[in-house]
Coordinates of C-alpha atoms in Angstrom, one line a residue:
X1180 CA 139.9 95.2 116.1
X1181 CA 140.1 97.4 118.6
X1182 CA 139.0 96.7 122.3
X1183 CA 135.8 97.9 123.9
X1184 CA 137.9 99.4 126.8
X1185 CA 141.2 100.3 127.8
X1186 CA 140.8 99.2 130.9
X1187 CA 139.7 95.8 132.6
X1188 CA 135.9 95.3 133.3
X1189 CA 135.7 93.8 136.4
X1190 CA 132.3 92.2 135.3
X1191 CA 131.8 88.0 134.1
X1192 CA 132.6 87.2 131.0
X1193 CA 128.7 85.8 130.7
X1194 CA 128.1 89.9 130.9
X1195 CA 131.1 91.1 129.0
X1196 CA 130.6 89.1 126.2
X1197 CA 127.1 90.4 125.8
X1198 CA 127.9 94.2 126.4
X1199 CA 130.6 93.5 123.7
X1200 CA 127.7 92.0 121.6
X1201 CA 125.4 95.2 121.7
X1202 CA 128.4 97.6 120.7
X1203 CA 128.9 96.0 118.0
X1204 CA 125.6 95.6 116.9
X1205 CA 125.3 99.2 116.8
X1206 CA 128.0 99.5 114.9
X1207 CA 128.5 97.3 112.6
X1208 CA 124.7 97.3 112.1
X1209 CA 125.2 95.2 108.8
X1210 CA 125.4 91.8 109.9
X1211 CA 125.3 90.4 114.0
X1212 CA 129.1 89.8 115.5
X1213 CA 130.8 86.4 115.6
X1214 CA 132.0 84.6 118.4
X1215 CA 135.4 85.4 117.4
X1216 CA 134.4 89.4 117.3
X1217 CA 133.4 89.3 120.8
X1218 CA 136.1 87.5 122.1
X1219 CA 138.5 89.8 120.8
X1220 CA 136.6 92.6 121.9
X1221 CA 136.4 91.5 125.3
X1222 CA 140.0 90.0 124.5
X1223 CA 139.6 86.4 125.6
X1224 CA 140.0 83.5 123.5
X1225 CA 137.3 82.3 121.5
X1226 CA 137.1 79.1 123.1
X1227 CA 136.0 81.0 126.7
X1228 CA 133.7 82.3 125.2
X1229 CA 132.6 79.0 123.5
X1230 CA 132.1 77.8 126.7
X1231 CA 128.9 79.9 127.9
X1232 CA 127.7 80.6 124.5
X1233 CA 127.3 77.5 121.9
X1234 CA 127.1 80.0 118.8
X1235 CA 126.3 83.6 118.2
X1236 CA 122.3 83.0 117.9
X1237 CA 122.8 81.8 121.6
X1238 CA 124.7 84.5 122.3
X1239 CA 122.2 87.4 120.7
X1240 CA 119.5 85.3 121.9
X1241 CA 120.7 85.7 125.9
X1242 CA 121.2 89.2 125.1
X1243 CA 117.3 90.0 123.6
X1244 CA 116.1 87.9 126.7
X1245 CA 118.1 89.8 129.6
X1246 CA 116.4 93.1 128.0
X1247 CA 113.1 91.4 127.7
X1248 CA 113.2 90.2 131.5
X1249 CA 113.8 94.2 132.2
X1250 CA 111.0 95.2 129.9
X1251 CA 108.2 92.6 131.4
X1252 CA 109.0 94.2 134.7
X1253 CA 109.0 97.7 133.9
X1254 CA 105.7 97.2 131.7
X1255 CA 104.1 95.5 135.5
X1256 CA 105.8 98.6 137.6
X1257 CA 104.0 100.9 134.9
X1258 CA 101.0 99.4 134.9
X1259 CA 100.6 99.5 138.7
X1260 CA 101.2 102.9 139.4
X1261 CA 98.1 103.7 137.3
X1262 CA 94.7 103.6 138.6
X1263 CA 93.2 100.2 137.7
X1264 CA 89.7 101.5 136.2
X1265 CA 91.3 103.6 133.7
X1266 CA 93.0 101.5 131.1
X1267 CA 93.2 104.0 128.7
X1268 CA 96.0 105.4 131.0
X1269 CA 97.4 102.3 132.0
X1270 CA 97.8 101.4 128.1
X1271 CA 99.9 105.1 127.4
X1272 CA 101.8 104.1 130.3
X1273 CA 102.6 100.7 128.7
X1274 CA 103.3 102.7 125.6
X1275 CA 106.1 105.0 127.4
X1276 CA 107.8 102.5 128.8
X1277 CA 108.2 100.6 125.4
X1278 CA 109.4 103.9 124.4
X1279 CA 112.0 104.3 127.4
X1280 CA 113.0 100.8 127.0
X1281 CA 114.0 101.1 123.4
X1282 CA 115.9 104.2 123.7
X1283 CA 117.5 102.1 127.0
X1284 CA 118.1 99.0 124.8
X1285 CA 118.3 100.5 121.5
X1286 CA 120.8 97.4 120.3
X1287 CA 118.5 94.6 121.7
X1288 CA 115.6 97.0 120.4
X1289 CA 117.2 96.4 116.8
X1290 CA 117.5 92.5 117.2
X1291 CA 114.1 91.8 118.2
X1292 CA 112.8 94.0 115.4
X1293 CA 115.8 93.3 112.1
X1294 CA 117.7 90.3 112.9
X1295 CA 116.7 86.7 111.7
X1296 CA 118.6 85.4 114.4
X1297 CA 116.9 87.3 117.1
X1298 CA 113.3 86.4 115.2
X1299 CA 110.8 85.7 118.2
X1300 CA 108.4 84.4 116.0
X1301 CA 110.8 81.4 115.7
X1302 CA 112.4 81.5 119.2
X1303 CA 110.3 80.1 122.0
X1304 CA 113.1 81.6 124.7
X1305 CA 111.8 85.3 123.2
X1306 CA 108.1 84.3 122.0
X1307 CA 107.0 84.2 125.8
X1308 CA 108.0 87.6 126.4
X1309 CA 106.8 89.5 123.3
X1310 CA 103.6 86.9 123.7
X1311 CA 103.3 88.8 127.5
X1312 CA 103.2 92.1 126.2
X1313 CA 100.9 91.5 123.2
X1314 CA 98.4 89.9 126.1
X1315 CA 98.8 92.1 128.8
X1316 CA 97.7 95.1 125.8
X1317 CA 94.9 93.1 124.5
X1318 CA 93.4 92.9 127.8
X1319 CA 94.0 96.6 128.6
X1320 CA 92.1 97.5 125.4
X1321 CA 89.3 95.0 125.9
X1322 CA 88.7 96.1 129.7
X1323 CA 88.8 99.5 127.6
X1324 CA 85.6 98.2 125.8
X1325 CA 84.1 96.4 128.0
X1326 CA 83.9 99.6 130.7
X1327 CA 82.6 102.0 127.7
X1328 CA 85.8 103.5 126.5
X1329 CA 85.7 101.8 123.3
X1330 CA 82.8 100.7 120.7
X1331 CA 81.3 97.5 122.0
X1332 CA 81.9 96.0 118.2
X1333 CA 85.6 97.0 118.5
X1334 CA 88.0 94.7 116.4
X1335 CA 90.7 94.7 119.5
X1336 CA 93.1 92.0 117.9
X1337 CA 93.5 94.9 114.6
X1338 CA 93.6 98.0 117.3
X1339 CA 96.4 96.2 119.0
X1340 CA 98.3 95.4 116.4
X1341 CA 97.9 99.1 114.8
X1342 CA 98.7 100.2 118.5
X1343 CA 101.7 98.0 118.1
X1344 CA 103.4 98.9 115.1
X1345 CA 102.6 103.1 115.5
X1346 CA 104.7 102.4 119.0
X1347 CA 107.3 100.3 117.5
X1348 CA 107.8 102.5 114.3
X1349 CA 108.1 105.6 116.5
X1350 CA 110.6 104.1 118.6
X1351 CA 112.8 103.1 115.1
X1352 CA 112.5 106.7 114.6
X1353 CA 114.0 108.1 117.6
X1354 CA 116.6 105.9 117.4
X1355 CA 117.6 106.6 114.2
X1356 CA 117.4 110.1 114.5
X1357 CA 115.0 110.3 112.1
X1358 CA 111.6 112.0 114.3
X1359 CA 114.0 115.5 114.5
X1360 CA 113.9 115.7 111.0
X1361 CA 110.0 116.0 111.0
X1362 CA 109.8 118.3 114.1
X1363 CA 111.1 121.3 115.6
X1364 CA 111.3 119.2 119.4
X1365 CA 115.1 119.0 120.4
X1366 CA 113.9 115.7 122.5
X1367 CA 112.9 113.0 120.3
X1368 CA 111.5 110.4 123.2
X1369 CA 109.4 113.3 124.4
X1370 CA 108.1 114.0 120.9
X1371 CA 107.4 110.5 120.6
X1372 CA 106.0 109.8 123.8
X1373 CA 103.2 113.0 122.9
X1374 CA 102.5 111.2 119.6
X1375 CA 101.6 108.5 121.2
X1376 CA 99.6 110.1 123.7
X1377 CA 97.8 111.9 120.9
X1378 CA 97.0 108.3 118.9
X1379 CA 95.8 107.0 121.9
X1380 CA 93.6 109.4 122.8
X1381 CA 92.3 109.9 119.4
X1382 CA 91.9 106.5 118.6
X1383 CA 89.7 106.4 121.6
X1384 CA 87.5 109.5 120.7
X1385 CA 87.0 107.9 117.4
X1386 CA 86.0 104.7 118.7
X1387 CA 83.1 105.9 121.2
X1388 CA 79.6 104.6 120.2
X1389 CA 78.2 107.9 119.2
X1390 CA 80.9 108.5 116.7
X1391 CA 79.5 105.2 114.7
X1392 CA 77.5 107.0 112.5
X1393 CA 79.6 110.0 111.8

């Protein structure tokens, strides 16, 4: 295999190894690297790289969580910089930066979403992250109900999870290159980030009490 770089990274091996790891998750895509891959790519012996990560679950798993640390903060900067009684805005701006994070991630992105290994449902170290996010929109839209925004008798569990999986399916297809084929927009993350502005905002229209008995 070739190396990552001709040159030496001055960084740890901790962070080597795990930039290494994301390459070639994106491009082998198939199946998650081996200990042995990223050691050669980062052209140390295996055992080094034994020595900071068990296996390579502990090794993708370290990788998902440093992204997910970046994500929970970017999600609280967002959040903040919006005005506090409008949580419709606050929730696009939690969509955006999902967006922004992906497209900044898109390896660890992939993980989270395809790989068994990288399942948070079954890992506790990723669970409390995802758990955050899934919380922190769950109260956004219920504040969005409770202040009138949304129909009193809203099911918010099945709006956030709709909310969810629109996001994370648009983010899929930017990354795969896929949202160009269906528009004329050269920039896919801005196409995506009005689609989502649209879905919100019509998904709030068509929640308001009036339009109950249309």
């Amino acid at each position: 295999m070739k190396h990552l770089s001709e040159h030496r990274d001055p960084r740890g091996l901790h962070d080597r190894a795990i930039s290494a790891a994301m390459t070639l998750v994106l491009d082998q895509r198939r199946q998650p690297p081996t200990i042995a891959d990223i050691a050669e790519a980062v052209d140390e012996p295996v055992e080094r790289v034994r020595a900071l990560f068990a296996d390579e679950r502990a090794l993708l798993v370290a990788s998902v969580e440093q992204a997910l640390v970046v994500l929970i903060d970017s999600c609280t900067r967002a959040v903040v910089r919006v005005d506090p009684d409008d949580p419709v805005a606050q929730f696009l701006s939690l969509g955006d930066t999902y967006l922004d994070w992906a497209c900044r991630y898109p390896a660890q992105f992939r993980l989270l979403q395809d790989c068994d290994l990288t399942n948070a449902r079954h890992e506790p170290i990723l669970r409390r992250y995802t758990d955050s996010i899934a919380d922190l929109t769950l109260r956004m839209l219920a504040r969005a109900r409770d202040t009138g925004r949304l129909h009193p008798r809203e099911d918010i569990a099945m709006l956030a999870l709709s909310a969810r999986c629109y996001v994370v399916g648009l983010a899929r297809l930017v990354l795969d290159g896929r949202l160009k084929d269906w528009t004329e927009e050269r920039d896919s993350l801005t196409t995506a980030k009005h689609l989502t502005h649209d879905f919100v905002h019509r998904m709030a229209r068509s929640s308001q009490p009036h339009m109950a008995g249309m």
